[in-house]
Amino acid sequence: QQKAQIQQQLHALTDVCWEKCMDKPRDKLDYRTESCISNCVERFMDTTKAIGVRLQQKYKEM
Amino acid sequence: QQKAQIQQQLHALTDVCWEKCMDKPRDKLDYRTESCISNCVERFMDTTKAIGVRLQQKYKEM
Amino acid sequence: QQKAQIQQQLHALTDVCWEKCMDKPRDKLDYRTESCISNCVERFMDTTKAIGVRLQQKYKEM
Amino acid sequence: ATELLQKLSDKCFKKCVTSPGTSLGNSEQKCIAMCVDRYLDSWNVVSKSYVQRLQ
Amino acid sequence: ATELLQKLSDKCFKKCVTSPGTSLGNSEQKCIAMCVDRYLDSWNVVSKSYVQRLQ
Amino acid sequence: ATELLQKLSDKCFKKCVTSPGTSLGNSEQKCIAMCVDRYLDSWNVVSKSYVQRLQ
Protein backbone atom coordinates (compact mmCIF):
# COMPACT_ATOMS: atom_id res chain seq x y z
CA GLN A 1 0.00 0.00 0.00
CA GLN A 2 2.83 2.35 0.89
CA LYS A 3 4.57 1.27 -2.30
CA ALA A 4 1.49 2.25 -4.33
CA GLN A 5 1.47 5.63 -2.60
CA ILE A 6 5.13 6.25 -3.46
CA GLN A 7 4.49 5.23 -7.09
CA GLN A 8 1.63 7.67 -7.18
CA GLN A 9 3.81 10.48 -5.80
CA LEU A 10 6.50 9.70 -8.37
CA HIS A 11 3.89 9.94 -11.11
CA ALA A 12 2.62 13.27 -9.79
CA LEU A 13 6.16 14.64 -9.45
CA THR A 14 7.14 13.49 -12.94
CA ASP A 15 4.04 15.20 -14.36
CA VAL A 16 4.64 18.49 -12.55
CA CYS A 17 8.37 18.64 -13.29
CA TRP A 18 7.98 17.49 -16.89
CA GLU A 19 5.57 20.36 -17.51
CA LYS A 20 7.85 22.78 -15.65
CA CYS A 21 11.17 21.78 -17.21
CA MET A 22 10.64 20.09 -20.58
CA ASP A 23 9.93 22.28 -23.55
CA LYS A 24 10.31 20.39 -26.85
CA PRO A 25 11.79 16.90 -26.24
CA ARG A 26 15.35 16.61 -27.65
CA ASP A 27 17.58 13.67 -28.48
CA LYS A 28 19.29 13.72 -25.07
CA LEU A 29 18.30 14.85 -21.60
CA ASP A 30 20.57 17.88 -21.44
CA TYR A 31 22.21 19.01 -18.19
CA ARG A 32 20.00 22.07 -17.81
CA THR A 33 16.78 20.09 -18.02
CA GLU A 34 18.12 17.40 -15.70
CA SER A 35 19.07 19.88 -12.98
CA CYS A 36 15.75 21.70 -13.49
CA ILE A 37 13.92 18.41 -12.83
CA SER A 38 15.99 17.54 -9.81
CA ASN A 39 15.54 21.05 -8.33
CA CYS A 40 11.85 20.84 -9.20
CA VAL A 41 11.44 17.65 -7.16
CA GLU A 42 13.18 19.15 -4.13
CA ARG A 43 11.38 22.51 -4.32
CA PHE A 44 8.05 20.74 -4.76
CA MET A 45 8.69 18.73 -1.63
CA ASP A 46 9.68 21.94 0.21
CA THR A 47 6.43 23.48 -1.01
CA THR A 48 4.34 20.58 0.28
CA LYS A 49 6.10 20.79 3.64
CA ALA A 50 5.59 24.57 3.90
CA ILE A 51 1.91 24.18 3.02
CA GLY A 52 1.47 21.42 5.59
CA VAL A 53 2.86 23.72 8.29
CA ARG A 54 0.66 26.60 7.13
CA LEU A 55 -2.49 24.47 7.10
CA GLN A 56 -1.79 23.27 10.66
CA GLN A 57 -1.40 26.89 11.83
CA LYS A 58 -4.70 27.73 10.17
CA TYR A 59 -6.50 24.79 11.78
CA LYS A 60 -5.22 25.90 15.21
CA GLU A 61 -6.50 29.43 14.64
CA MET A 62 -9.99 28.10 13.89
CA GLN B 1 -23.97 11.22 0.48
CA GLN B 2 -25.58 14.50 -0.51
CA LYS B 3 -23.09 16.25 1.75
CA ALA B 4 -20.20 14.61 -0.13
CA GLN B 5 -21.73 15.77 -3.41
CA ILE B 6 -21.96 19.37 -2.20
CA GLN B 7 -18.35 19.22 -0.95
CA GLN B 8 -17.31 17.97 -4.37
CA GLN B 9 -19.18 20.81 -6.11
CA LEU B 10 -17.56 23.35 -3.80
CA HIS B 11 -14.16 21.92 -4.69
CA ALA B 12 -14.91 22.09 -8.40
CA LEU B 13 -16.24 25.65 -8.12
CA THR B 14 -13.24 26.80 -6.07
CA ASP B 15 -10.90 25.32 -8.69
CA VAL B 16 -12.68 26.93 -11.66
CA CYS B 17 -13.07 30.34 -10.02
CA TRP B 18 -9.57 30.35 -8.55
CA GLU B 19 -8.15 29.80 -12.03
CA LYS B 20 -10.51 32.41 -13.49
CA CYS B 21 -10.04 35.14 -10.89
CA MET B 22 -6.74 34.72 -9.06
CA ASP B 23 -3.61 35.87 -10.80
CA LYS B 24 -0.65 36.11 -8.39
CA PRO B 25 -1.81 35.59 -4.77
CA ARG B 26 -1.54 38.81 -2.72
CA ASP B 27 -1.52 39.54 1.00
CA LYS B 28 -5.28 40.19 1.12
CA LEU B 29 -8.25 39.01 -0.90
CA ASP B 30 -8.97 42.34 -2.59
CA TYR B 31 -12.49 43.47 -3.42
CA ARG B 32 -12.08 42.93 -7.16
CA THR B 33 -11.00 39.30 -6.80
CA GLU B 34 -13.71 38.62 -4.22
CA SER B 35 -16.49 39.92 -6.46
CA CYS B 36 -14.96 38.08 -9.43
CA ILE B 37 -15.17 34.82 -7.46
CA SER B 38 -18.70 35.43 -6.29
CA ASN B 39 -19.83 36.34 -9.85
CA CYS B 40 -17.93 33.33 -11.14
CA VAL B 41 -19.87 30.97 -8.85
CA GLU B 42 -23.22 32.41 -9.94
CA ARG B 43 -22.38 32.51 -13.66
CA PHE B 44 -21.02 28.97 -13.50
CA MET B 45 -24.27 27.79 -11.98
CA ASP B 46 -26.19 29.71 -14.69
CA THR B 47 -24.01 27.99 -17.27
CA THR B 48 -24.72 24.52 -15.87
CA LYS B 49 -28.44 25.31 -15.86
CA ALA B 50 -28.39 26.58 -19.46
CA ILE B 51 -26.48 23.51 -20.60
CA GLY B 52 -28.92 21.19 -18.82
CA VAL B 53 -31.81 22.82 -20.70
CA ARG B 54 -29.92 22.61 -24.00
CA LEU B 55 -29.07 18.93 -23.52
CA GLN B 56 -32.69 18.11 -22.78
CA GLN B 57 -33.79 19.86 -25.99
CA LYS B 58 -31.18 17.87 -27.91
CA TYR B 59 -32.33 14.57 -26.40
CA LYS B 60 -35.92 15.35 -27.42
CA GLU B 61 -34.85 16.07 -31.00
CA MET B 62 -33.15 12.68 -31.24
CA GLN C 1 -16.96 -3.94 -20.17
CA GLN C 2 -15.39 -3.50 -23.60
CA LYS C 3 -18.21 -1.10 -24.43
CA ALA C 4 -17.35 1.00 -21.38
CA GLN C 5 -13.73 1.06 -22.49
CA ILE C 6 -14.66 2.29 -25.98
CA GLN C 7 -16.92 4.96 -24.48
CA GLN C 8 -14.02 6.06 -22.31
CA GLN C 9 -11.68 6.25 -25.32
CA LEU C 10 -14.25 8.27 -27.27
CA HIS C 11 -14.48 10.69 -24.34
CA ALA C 12 -10.70 11.02 -24.17
CA LEU C 13 -10.43 11.53 -27.95
CA THR C 14 -13.21 14.10 -28.00
CA ASP C 15 -11.47 16.01 -25.20
CA VAL C 16 -8.06 15.98 -26.89
CA CYS C 17 -9.35 16.88 -30.34
CA TRP C 18 -11.78 19.50 -29.05
CA GLU C 19 -8.89 21.29 -27.34
CA LYS C 20 -6.69 20.85 -30.43
CA CYS C 21 -9.20 21.93 -33.08
CA MET C 22 -11.95 24.10 -31.57
CA ASP C 23 -11.19 27.72 -30.91
CA LYS C 24 -14.33 29.74 -30.24
CA PRO C 25 -17.46 27.63 -30.92
CA ARG C 26 -19.36 28.88 -34.00
CA ASP C 27 -22.90 28.36 -35.29
CA LYS C 28 -21.86 25.43 -37.54
CA LEU C 29 -19.10 22.86 -37.45
CA ASP C 30 -17.14 24.24 -40.41
CA TYR C 31 -15.26 21.97 -42.80
CA ARG C 32 -11.84 22.96 -41.49
CA THR C 33 -12.66 22.09 -37.90
CA GLU C 34 -14.33 18.85 -38.93
CA SER C 35 -11.32 17.64 -40.92
CA CYS C 36 -9.01 18.78 -38.11
CA ILE C 37 -10.98 16.60 -35.66
CA SER C 38 -11.01 13.61 -37.96
CA ASN C 39 -7.25 13.93 -38.64
CA CYS C 40 -6.71 14.44 -34.92
CA VAL C 41 -8.42 11.12 -34.10
CA GLU C 42 -6.33 9.23 -36.66
CA ARG C 43 -3.03 10.88 -35.71
CA PHE C 44 -3.75 10.34 -32.03
CA MET C 45 -4.28 6.64 -32.68
CA ASP C 46 -1.04 6.58 -34.74
CA THR C 47 0.70 8.24 -31.80
CA THR C 48 -0.58 5.66 -29.31
CA LYS C 49 0.54 2.87 -31.63
CA ALA C 50 4.02 4.37 -32.10
CA ILE C 51 4.39 4.84 -28.35
CA GLY C 52 3.31 1.26 -27.69
CA VAL C 53 6.02 0.01 -30.07
CA ARG C 54 8.61 2.29 -28.47
CA LEU C 55 7.74 1.19 -24.94
CA GLN C 56 8.06 -2.48 -25.92
CA GLN C 57 11.53 -1.80 -27.39
CA LYS C 58 12.51 -0.07 -24.15
CA TYR C 59 11.25 -2.96 -22.00
CA LYS C 60 13.31 -5.40 -24.08
CA GLU C 61 16.43 -3.29 -23.63
CA MET C 62 16.02 -3.39 -19.87
CA ALA D 1 -25.33 12.28 -18.30
CA THR D 2 -24.32 14.08 -15.09
CA GLU D 3 -20.71 13.57 -16.05
CA LEU D 4 -21.35 15.13 -19.49
CA LEU D 5 -23.12 18.05 -17.82
CA GLN D 6 -20.15 18.63 -15.53
CA LYS D 7 -17.64 18.33 -18.34
CA LEU D 8 -19.55 20.70 -20.61
CA SER D 9 -20.09 23.22 -17.81
CA ASP D 10 -16.38 23.27 -17.23
CA LYS D 11 -15.35 23.49 -20.88
CA CYS D 12 -18.00 25.93 -22.06
CA PHE D 13 -17.69 28.18 -19.03
CA LYS D 14 -13.94 28.44 -19.62
CA LYS D 15 -14.41 29.15 -23.33
CA CYS D 16 -17.41 31.46 -23.17
CA VAL D 17 -17.37 33.38 -19.88
CA THR D 18 -14.02 35.14 -19.87
CA SER D 19 -14.74 37.67 -17.13
CA PRO D 20 -17.85 36.72 -15.11
CA GLY D 21 -20.21 39.68 -14.59
CA THR D 22 -23.47 40.18 -12.69
CA SER D 23 -25.43 38.12 -15.25
CA LEU D 24 -24.79 36.00 -18.33
CA GLY D 25 -24.66 38.37 -21.30
CA ASN D 26 -26.41 37.63 -24.57
CA SER D 27 -23.24 36.70 -26.42
CA GLU D 28 -22.16 34.46 -23.54
CA GLN D 29 -25.49 32.64 -23.66
CA LYS D 30 -25.20 32.13 -27.43
CA CYS D 31 -21.63 30.97 -27.05
CA ILE D 32 -22.68 28.40 -24.41
CA ALA D 33 -25.46 27.02 -26.63
CA MET D 34 -23.10 26.75 -29.62
CA CYS D 35 -20.45 25.21 -27.39
CA VAL D 36 -22.83 22.38 -26.42
CA ASP D 37 -23.93 21.84 -30.02
CA ARG D 38 -20.37 21.83 -31.40
CA TYR D 39 -19.20 19.48 -28.63
CA LEU D 40 -21.90 16.99 -29.58
CA ASP D 41 -20.97 17.42 -33.28
CA SER D 42 -17.34 16.79 -32.38
CA TRP D 43 -18.33 13.66 -30.48
CA ASN D 44 -20.06 12.41 -33.63
CA VAL D 45 -17.06 13.15 -35.88
CA VAL D 46 -14.76 11.45 -33.39
CA SER D 47 -17.00 8.36 -33.19
CA LYS D 48 -17.20 8.10 -36.98
CA SER D 49 -13.44 8.46 -37.46
CA TYR D 50 -12.74 6.05 -34.62
CA VAL D 51 -15.03 3.35 -36.00
CA GLN D 52 -13.66 3.78 -39.55
CA ARG D 53 -10.16 3.43 -38.24
CA LEU D 54 -10.92 0.28 -36.25
CA GLN D 55 -12.31 -1.44 -39.35
CA ALA E 1 -6.92 16.91 4.23
CA THR E 2 -4.27 14.98 2.28
CA GLU E 3 -6.23 15.74 -0.86
CA LEU E 4 -6.24 19.47 -0.04
CA LEU E 5 -2.49 19.32 0.66
CA GLN E 6 -1.87 17.70 -2.73
CA LYS E 7 -4.10 20.12 -4.58
CA LEU E 8 -2.53 23.16 -2.90
CA SER E 9 1.01 21.86 -3.49
CA ASP E 10 0.21 21.54 -7.15
CA LYS E 11 -1.53 24.89 -7.56
CA CYS E 12 0.80 26.97 -5.40
CA PHE E 13 3.97 25.40 -6.78
CA LYS E 14 2.81 26.18 -10.32
CA LYS E 15 1.90 29.76 -9.40
CA CYS E 16 4.82 30.59 -7.12
CA VAL E 17 7.88 28.59 -8.22
CA THR E 18 8.38 29.55 -11.84
CA SER E 19 11.95 28.30 -12.25
CA PRO E 20 12.96 25.95 -9.41
CA GLY E 21 16.42 26.79 -7.97
CA THR E 22 18.61 25.24 -5.30
CA SER E 23 16.36 26.44 -2.48
CA LEU E 24 13.00 28.19 -2.04
CA GLY E 25 13.66 31.92 -2.23
CA ASN E 26 12.12 34.37 0.20
CA SER E 27 9.56 35.69 -2.28
CA GLU E 28 8.61 32.14 -3.26
CA GLN E 29 8.00 31.26 0.39
CA LYS E 30 5.84 34.34 0.89
CA CYS E 31 3.96 33.60 -2.31
CA ILE E 32 3.24 30.03 -1.13
CA ALA E 33 1.94 31.20 2.24
CA MET E 34 -0.31 33.79 0.58
CA CYS E 35 -1.42 31.23 -1.96
CA VAL E 36 -2.69 28.92 0.82
CA ASP E 37 -4.41 31.78 2.64
CA ARG E 38 -6.07 33.14 -0.50
CA TYR E 39 -7.20 29.65 -1.53
CA LEU E 40 -8.93 29.19 1.82
CA ASP E 41 -10.46 32.68 1.46
CA SER E 42 -11.67 31.75 -2.01
CA TRP E 43 -13.19 28.55 -0.66
CA ASN E 44 -15.13 30.66 1.87
CA VAL E 45 -16.37 33.12 -0.77
CA VAL E 46 -17.39 30.21 -3.00
CA SER E 47 -19.27 28.48 -0.16
CA LYS E 48 -21.10 31.69 0.77
CA SER E 49 -22.11 32.45 -2.83
CA TYR E 50 -23.12 28.84 -3.41
CA VAL E 51 -25.34 28.67 -0.33
CA GLN E 52 -26.93 32.07 -1.11
CA ARG E 53 -27.68 30.90 -4.61
CA LEU E 54 -29.28 27.63 -3.48
CA GLN E 55 -31.69 29.49 -1.19
CA ALA F 1 1.37 0.00 -18.35
CA THR F 2 -1.91 0.94 -20.06
CA GLU F 3 -2.06 3.98 -17.84
CA LEU F 4 1.46 5.00 -18.89
CA LEU F 5 0.54 4.47 -22.54
CA GLN F 6 -2.51 6.73 -22.15
CA LYS F 7 -0.59 9.40 -20.29
CA LEU F 8 2.26 9.41 -22.82
CA SER F 9 -0.16 9.45 -25.78
CA ASP F 10 -1.79 12.49 -24.31
CA LYS F 11 1.40 14.36 -23.39
CA CYS F 12 3.42 13.53 -26.51
CA PHE F 13 0.53 14.12 -28.90
CA LYS F 14 0.00 17.58 -27.38
CA LYS F 15 3.71 18.42 -27.55
CA CYS F 16 4.55 16.89 -30.95
CA VAL F 17 1.45 17.06 -33.18
CA THR F 18 0.55 20.72 -33.26
CA SER F 19 -1.75 20.63 -36.28
CA PRO F 20 -2.80 17.07 -37.18
CA GLY F 21 -2.49 16.34 -40.93
CA THR F 22 -3.30 13.34 -43.11
CA SER F 23 -0.38 11.32 -41.73
CA LEU F 24 2.30 11.60 -39.04
CA GLY F 25 5.19 13.53 -40.55
CA ASN F 26 8.80 12.46 -40.09
CA SER F 27 9.59 15.17 -37.56
CA GLU F 28 6.43 14.37 -35.61
CA GLN F 29 7.43 10.70 -35.42
CA LYS F 30 10.91 11.60 -34.20
CA CYS F 31 9.46 14.02 -31.67
CA ILE F 32 7.15 11.28 -30.34
CA ALA F 33 10.01 8.80 -29.95
CA MET F 34 12.16 11.38 -28.15
CA CYS F 35 9.19 12.40 -26.01
CA VAL F 36 8.82 8.81 -24.74
CA ASP F 37 12.58 8.49 -24.10
CA ARG F 38 12.83 11.83 -22.31
CA TYR F 39 9.76 11.05 -20.20
CA LEU F 40 11.36 7.82 -19.02
CA ASP F 41 14.62 9.71 -18.34
CA SER F 42 12.67 12.29 -16.36
CA TRP F 43 11.01 9.53 -14.36
CA ASN F 44 14.46 8.24 -13.45
CA VAL F 45 15.76 11.67 -12.43
CA VAL F 46 12.62 12.23 -10.35
CA SER F 47 12.97 8.84 -8.63
CA LYS F 48 16.63 9.45 -7.84
CA SER F 49 15.99 12.94 -6.43
CA TYR F 50 12.97 11.73 -4.48
CA VAL F 51 14.86 8.85 -2.86
CA GLN F 52 17.87 11.06 -2.04
CA ARG F 53 15.56 13.56 -0.42
CA LEU F 54 13.78 10.96 1.68
CA GLN F 55 17.07 9.71 3.15
Coordinates of C-alpha atoms in Angstrom, one line a residue:
Chain A
Q1 CA 0.0 0.0 0.0
Q2 CA 2.8 2.4 0.9
K3 CA 4.6 1.3 -2.3
A4 CA 1.5 2.3 -4.3
Q5 CA 1.5 5.6 -2.6
I6 CA 5.1 6.2 -3.5
Q7 CA 4.5 5.2 -7.1
Q8 CA 1.6 7.7 -7.2
Q9 CA 3.8 10.5 -5.8
L10 CA 6.5 9.7 -8.4
H11 CA 3.9 9.9 -11.1
A12 CA 2.6 13.3 -9.8
L13 CA 6.2 14.6 -9.5
T14 CA 7.1 13.5 -12.9
D15 CA 4.0 15.2 -14.4
V16 CA 4.6 18.5 -12.5
C17 CA 8.4 18.6 -13.3
W18 CA 8.0 17.5 -16.9
E19 CA 5.6 20.4 -17.5
K20 CA 7.8 22.8 -15.7
C21 CA 11.2 21.8 -17.2
M22 CA 10.6 20.1 -20.6
D23 CA 9.9 22.3 -23.6
K24 CA 10.3 20.4 -26.8
P25 CA 11.8 16.9 -26.2
R26 CA 15.3 16.6 -27.6
D27 CA 17.6 13.7 -28.5
K28 CA 19.3 13.7 -25.1
L29 CA 18.3 14.9 -21.6
D30 CA 20.6 17.9 -21.4
Y31 CA 22.2 19.0 -18.2
R32 CA 20.0 22.1 -17.8
T33 CA 16.8 20.1 -18.0
E34 CA 18.1 17.4 -15.7
S35 CA 19.1 19.9 -13.0
C36 CA 15.8 21.7 -13.5
I37 CA 13.9 18.4 -12.8
S38 CA 16.0 17.5 -9.8
N39 CA 15.5 21.1 -8.3
C40 CA 11.9 20.8 -9.2
V41 CA 11.4 17.7 -7.2
E42 CA 13.2 19.2 -4.1
R43 CA 11.4 22.5 -4.3
F44 CA 8.1 20.7 -4.8
M45 CA 8.7 18.7 -1.6
D46 CA 9.7 21.9 0.2
T47 CA 6.4 23.5 -1.0
T48 CA 4.3 20.6 0.3
K49 CA 6.1 20.8 3.6
A50 CA 5.6 24.6 3.9
I51 CA 1.9 24.2 3.0
G52 CA 1.5 21.4 5.6
V53 CA 2.9 23.7 8.3
R54 CA 0.7 26.6 7.1
L55 CA -2.5 24.5 7.1
Q56 CA -1.8 23.3 10.7
Q57 CA -1.4 26.9 11.8
K58 CA -4.7 27.7 10.2
Y59 CA -6.5 24.8 11.8
K60 CA -5.2 25.9 15.2
E61 CA -6.5 29.4 14.6
M62 CA -10.0 28.1 13.9
Chain B
Q1 CA -24.0 11.2 0.5
Q2 CA -25.6 14.5 -0.5
K3 CA -23.1 16.3 1.8
A4 CA -20.2 14.6 -0.1
Q5 CA -21.7 15.8 -3.4
I6 CA -22.0 19.4 -2.2
Q7 CA -18.3 19.2 -0.9
Q8 CA -17.3 18.0 -4.4
Q9 CA -19.2 20.8 -6.1
L10 CA -17.6 23.3 -3.8
H11 CA -14.2 21.9 -4.7
A12 CA -14.9 22.1 -8.4
L13 CA -16.2 25.7 -8.1
T14 CA -13.2 26.8 -6.1
D15 CA -10.9 25.3 -8.7
V16 CA -12.7 26.9 -11.7
C17 CA -13.1 30.3 -10.0
W18 CA -9.6 30.4 -8.5
E19 CA -8.1 29.8 -12.0
K20 CA -10.5 32.4 -13.5
C21 CA -10.0 35.1 -10.9
M22 CA -6.7 34.7 -9.1
D23 CA -3.6 35.9 -10.8
K24 CA -0.7 36.1 -8.4
P25 CA -1.8 35.6 -4.8
R26 CA -1.5 38.8 -2.7
D27 CA -1.5 39.5 1.0
K28 CA -5.3 40.2 1.1
L29 CA -8.2 39.0 -0.9
D30 CA -9.0 42.3 -2.6
Y31 CA -12.5 43.5 -3.4
R32 CA -12.1 42.9 -7.2
T33 CA -11.0 39.3 -6.8
E34 CA -13.7 38.6 -4.2
S35 CA -16.5 39.9 -6.5
C36 CA -15.0 38.1 -9.4
I37 CA -15.2 34.8 -7.5
S38 CA -18.7 35.4 -6.3
N39 CA -19.8 36.3 -9.8
C40 CA -17.9 33.3 -11.1
V41 CA -19.9 31.0 -8.9
E42 CA -23.2 32.4 -9.9
R43 CA -22.4 32.5 -13.7
F44 CA -21.0 29.0 -13.5
M45 CA -24.3 27.8 -12.0
D46 CA -26.2 29.7 -14.7
T47 CA -24.0 28.0 -17.3
T48 CA -24.7 24.5 -15.9
K49 CA -28.4 25.3 -15.9
A50 CA -28.4 26.6 -19.5
I51 CA -26.5 23.5 -20.6
G52 CA -28.9 21.2 -18.8
V53 CA -31.8 22.8 -20.7
R54 CA -29.9 22.6 -24.0
L55 CA -29.1 18.9 -23.5
Q56 CA -32.7 18.1 -22.8
Q57 CA -33.8 19.9 -26.0
K58 CA -31.2 17.9 -27.9
Y59 CA -32.3 14.6 -26.4
K60 CA -35.9 15.4 -27.4
E61 CA -34.8 16.1 -31.0
M62 CA -33.2 12.7 -31.2
Chain C
Q1 CA -17.0 -3.9 -20.2
Q2 CA -15.4 -3.5 -23.6
K3 CA -18.2 -1.1 -24.4
A4 CA -17.3 1.0 -21.4
Q5 CA -13.7 1.1 -22.5
I6 CA -14.7 2.3 -26.0
Q7 CA -16.9 5.0 -24.5
Q8 CA -14.0 6.1 -22.3
Q9 CA -11.7 6.3 -25.3
L10 CA -14.2 8.3 -27.3
H11 CA -14.5 10.7 -24.3
A12 CA -10.7 11.0 -24.2
L13 CA -10.4 11.5 -27.9
T14 CA -13.2 14.1 -28.0
D15 CA -11.5 16.0 -25.2
V16 CA -8.1 16.0 -26.9
C17 CA -9.3 16.9 -30.3
W18 CA -11.8 19.5 -29.1
E19 CA -8.9 21.3 -27.3
K20 CA -6.7 20.9 -30.4
C21 CA -9.2 21.9 -33.1
M22 CA -12.0 24.1 -31.6
D23 CA -11.2 27.7 -30.9
K24 CA -14.3 29.7 -30.2
P25 CA -17.5 27.6 -30.9
R26 CA -19.4 28.9 -34.0
D27 CA -22.9 28.4 -35.3
K28 CA -21.9 25.4 -37.5
L29 CA -19.1 22.9 -37.4
D30 CA -17.1 24.2 -40.4
Y31 CA -15.3 22.0 -42.8
R32 CA -11.8 23.0 -41.5
T33 CA -12.7 22.1 -37.9
E34 CA -14.3 18.8 -38.9
S35 CA -11.3 17.6 -40.9
C36 CA -9.0 18.8 -38.1
I37 CA -11.0 16.6 -35.7
S38 CA -11.0 13.6 -38.0
N39 CA -7.2 13.9 -38.6
C40 CA -6.7 14.4 -34.9
V41 CA -8.4 11.1 -34.1
E42 CA -6.3 9.2 -36.7
R43 CA -3.0 10.9 -35.7
F44 CA -3.7 10.3 -32.0
M45 CA -4.3 6.6 -32.7
D46 CA -1.0 6.6 -34.7
T47 CA 0.7 8.2 -31.8
T48 CA -0.6 5.7 -29.3
K49 CA 0.5 2.9 -31.6
A50 CA 4.0 4.4 -32.1
I51 CA 4.4 4.8 -28.3
G52 CA 3.3 1.3 -27.7
V53 CA 6.0 0.0 -30.1
R54 CA 8.6 2.3 -28.5
L55 CA 7.7 1.2 -24.9
Q56 CA 8.1 -2.5 -25.9
Q57 CA 11.5 -1.8 -27.4
K58 CA 12.5 -0.1 -24.2
Y59 CA 11.3 -3.0 -22.0
K60 CA 13.3 -5.4 -24.1
E61 CA 16.4 -3.3 -23.6
M62 CA 16.0 -3.4 -19.9
Chain D
A1 CA -25.3 12.3 -18.3
T2 CA -24.3 14.1 -15.1
E3 CA -20.7 13.6 -16.1
L4 CA -21.3 15.1 -19.5
L5 CA -23.1 18.1 -17.8
Q6 CA -20.1 18.6 -15.5
K7 CA -17.6 18.3 -18.3
L8 CA -19.6 20.7 -20.6
S9 CA -20.1 23.2 -17.8
D10 CA -16.4 23.3 -17.2
K11 CA -15.4 23.5 -20.9
C12 CA -18.0 25.9 -22.1
F13 CA -17.7 28.2 -19.0
K14 CA -13.9 28.4 -19.6
K15 CA -14.4 29.2 -23.3
C16 CA -17.4 31.5 -23.2
V17 CA -17.4 33.4 -19.9
T18 CA -14.0 35.1 -19.9
S19 CA -14.7 37.7 -17.1
P20 CA -17.8 36.7 -15.1
G21 CA -20.2 39.7 -14.6
T22 CA -23.5 40.2 -12.7
S23 CA -25.4 38.1 -15.2
L24 CA -24.8 36.0 -18.3
G25 CA -24.7 38.4 -21.3
N26 CA -26.4 37.6 -24.6
S27 CA -23.2 36.7 -26.4
E28 CA -22.2 34.5 -23.5
Q29 CA -25.5 32.6 -23.7
K30 CA -25.2 32.1 -27.4
C31 CA -21.6 31.0 -27.0
I32 CA -22.7 28.4 -24.4
A33 CA -25.5 27.0 -26.6
M34 CA -23.1 26.7 -29.6
C35 CA -20.4 25.2 -27.4
V36 CA -22.8 22.4 -26.4
D37 CA -23.9 21.8 -30.0
R38 CA -20.4 21.8 -31.4
Y39 CA -19.2 19.5 -28.6
L40 CA -21.9 17.0 -29.6
D41 CA -21.0 17.4 -33.3
S42 CA -17.3 16.8 -32.4
W43 CA -18.3 13.7 -30.5
N44 CA -20.1 12.4 -33.6
V45 CA -17.1 13.2 -35.9
V46 CA -14.8 11.5 -33.4
S47 CA -17.0 8.4 -33.2
K48 CA -17.2 8.1 -37.0
S49 CA -13.4 8.5 -37.5
Y50 CA -12.7 6.0 -34.6
V51 CA -15.0 3.3 -36.0
Q52 CA -13.7 3.8 -39.5
R53 CA -10.2 3.4 -38.2
L54 CA -10.9 0.3 -36.2
Q55 CA -12.3 -1.4 -39.3
Chain E
A1 CA -6.9 16.9 4.2
T2 CA -4.3 15.0 2.3
E3 CA -6.2 15.7 -0.9
L4 CA -6.2 19.5 0.0
L5 CA -2.5 19.3 0.7
Q6 CA -1.9 17.7 -2.7
K7 CA -4.1 20.1 -4.6
L8 CA -2.5 23.2 -2.9
S9 CA 1.0 21.9 -3.5
D10 CA 0.2 21.5 -7.1
K11 CA -1.5 24.9 -7.6
C12 CA 0.8 27.0 -5.4
F13 CA 4.0 25.4 -6.8
K14 CA 2.8 26.2 -10.3
K15 CA 1.9 29.8 -9.4
C16 CA 4.8 30.6 -7.1
V17 CA 7.9 28.6 -8.2
T18 CA 8.4 29.6 -11.8
S19 CA 12.0 28.3 -12.3
P20 CA 13.0 25.9 -9.4
G21 CA 16.4 26.8 -8.0
T22 CA 18.6 25.2 -5.3
S23 CA 16.4 26.4 -2.5
L24 CA 13.0 28.2 -2.0
G25 CA 13.7 31.9 -2.2
N26 CA 12.1 34.4 0.2
S27 CA 9.6 35.7 -2.3
E28 CA 8.6 32.1 -3.3
Q29 CA 8.0 31.3 0.4
K30 CA 5.8 34.3 0.9
C31 CA 4.0 33.6 -2.3
I32 CA 3.2 30.0 -1.1
A33 CA 1.9 31.2 2.2
M34 CA -0.3 33.8 0.6
C35 CA -1.4 31.2 -2.0
V36 CA -2.7 28.9 0.8
D37 CA -4.4 31.8 2.6
R38 CA -6.1 33.1 -0.5
Y39 CA -7.2 29.7 -1.5
L40 CA -8.9 29.2 1.8
D41 CA -10.5 32.7 1.5
S42 CA -11.7 31.8 -2.0
W43 CA -13.2 28.5 -0.7
N44 CA -15.1 30.7 1.9
V45 CA -16.4 33.1 -0.8
V46 CA -17.4 30.2 -3.0
S47 CA -19.3 28.5 -0.2
K48 CA -21.1 31.7 0.8
S49 CA -22.1 32.4 -2.8
Y50 CA -23.1 28.8 -3.4
V51 CA -25.3 28.7 -0.3
Q52 CA -26.9 32.1 -1.1
R53 CA -27.7 30.9 -4.6
L54 CA -29.3 27.6 -3.5
Q55 CA -31.7 29.5 -1.2
Chain F
A1 CA 1.4 0.0 -18.3
T2 CA -1.9 0.9 -20.1
E3 CA -2.1 4.0 -17.8
L4 CA 1.5 5.0 -18.9
L5 CA 0.5 4.5 -22.5
Q6 CA -2.5 6.7 -22.2
K7 CA -0.6 9.4 -20.3
L8 CA 2.3 9.4 -22.8
S9 CA -0.2 9.5 -25.8
D10 CA -1.8 12.5 -24.3
K11 CA 1.4 14.4 -23.4
C12 CA 3.4 13.5 -26.5
F13 CA 0.5 14.1 -28.9
K14 CA 0.0 17.6 -27.4
K15 CA 3.7 18.4 -27.5
C16 CA 4.5 16.9 -30.9
V17 CA 1.5 17.1 -33.2
T18 CA 0.6 20.7 -33.3
S19 CA -1.7 20.6 -36.3
P20 CA -2.8 17.1 -37.2
G21 CA -2.5 16.3 -40.9
T22 CA -3.3 13.3 -43.1
S23 CA -0.4 11.3 -41.7
L24 CA 2.3 11.6 -39.0
G25 CA 5.2 13.5 -40.6
N26 CA 8.8 12.5 -40.1
S27 CA 9.6 15.2 -37.6
E28 CA 6.4 14.4 -35.6
Q29 CA 7.4 10.7 -35.4
K30 CA 10.9 11.6 -34.2
C31 CA 9.5 14.0 -31.7
I32 CA 7.1 11.3 -30.3
A33 CA 10.0 8.8 -29.9
M34 CA 12.2 11.4 -28.2
C35 CA 9.2 12.4 -26.0
V36 CA 8.8 8.8 -24.7
D37 CA 12.6 8.5 -24.1
R38 CA 12.8 11.8 -22.3
Y39 CA 9.8 11.0 -20.2
L40 CA 11.4 7.8 -19.0
D41 CA 14.6 9.7 -18.3
S42 CA 12.7 12.3 -16.4
W43 CA 11.0 9.5 -14.4
N44 CA 14.5 8.2 -13.5
V45 CA 15.8 11.7 -12.4
V46 CA 12.6 12.2 -10.4
S47 CA 13.0 8.8 -8.6
K48 CA 16.6 9.4 -7.8
S49 CA 16.0 12.9 -6.4
Y50 CA 13.0 11.7 -4.5
V51 CA 14.9 8.8 -2.9
Q52 CA 17.9 11.1 -2.0
R53 CA 15.6 13.6 -0.4
L54 CA 13.8 11.0 1.7
Q55 CA 17.1 9.7 3.1

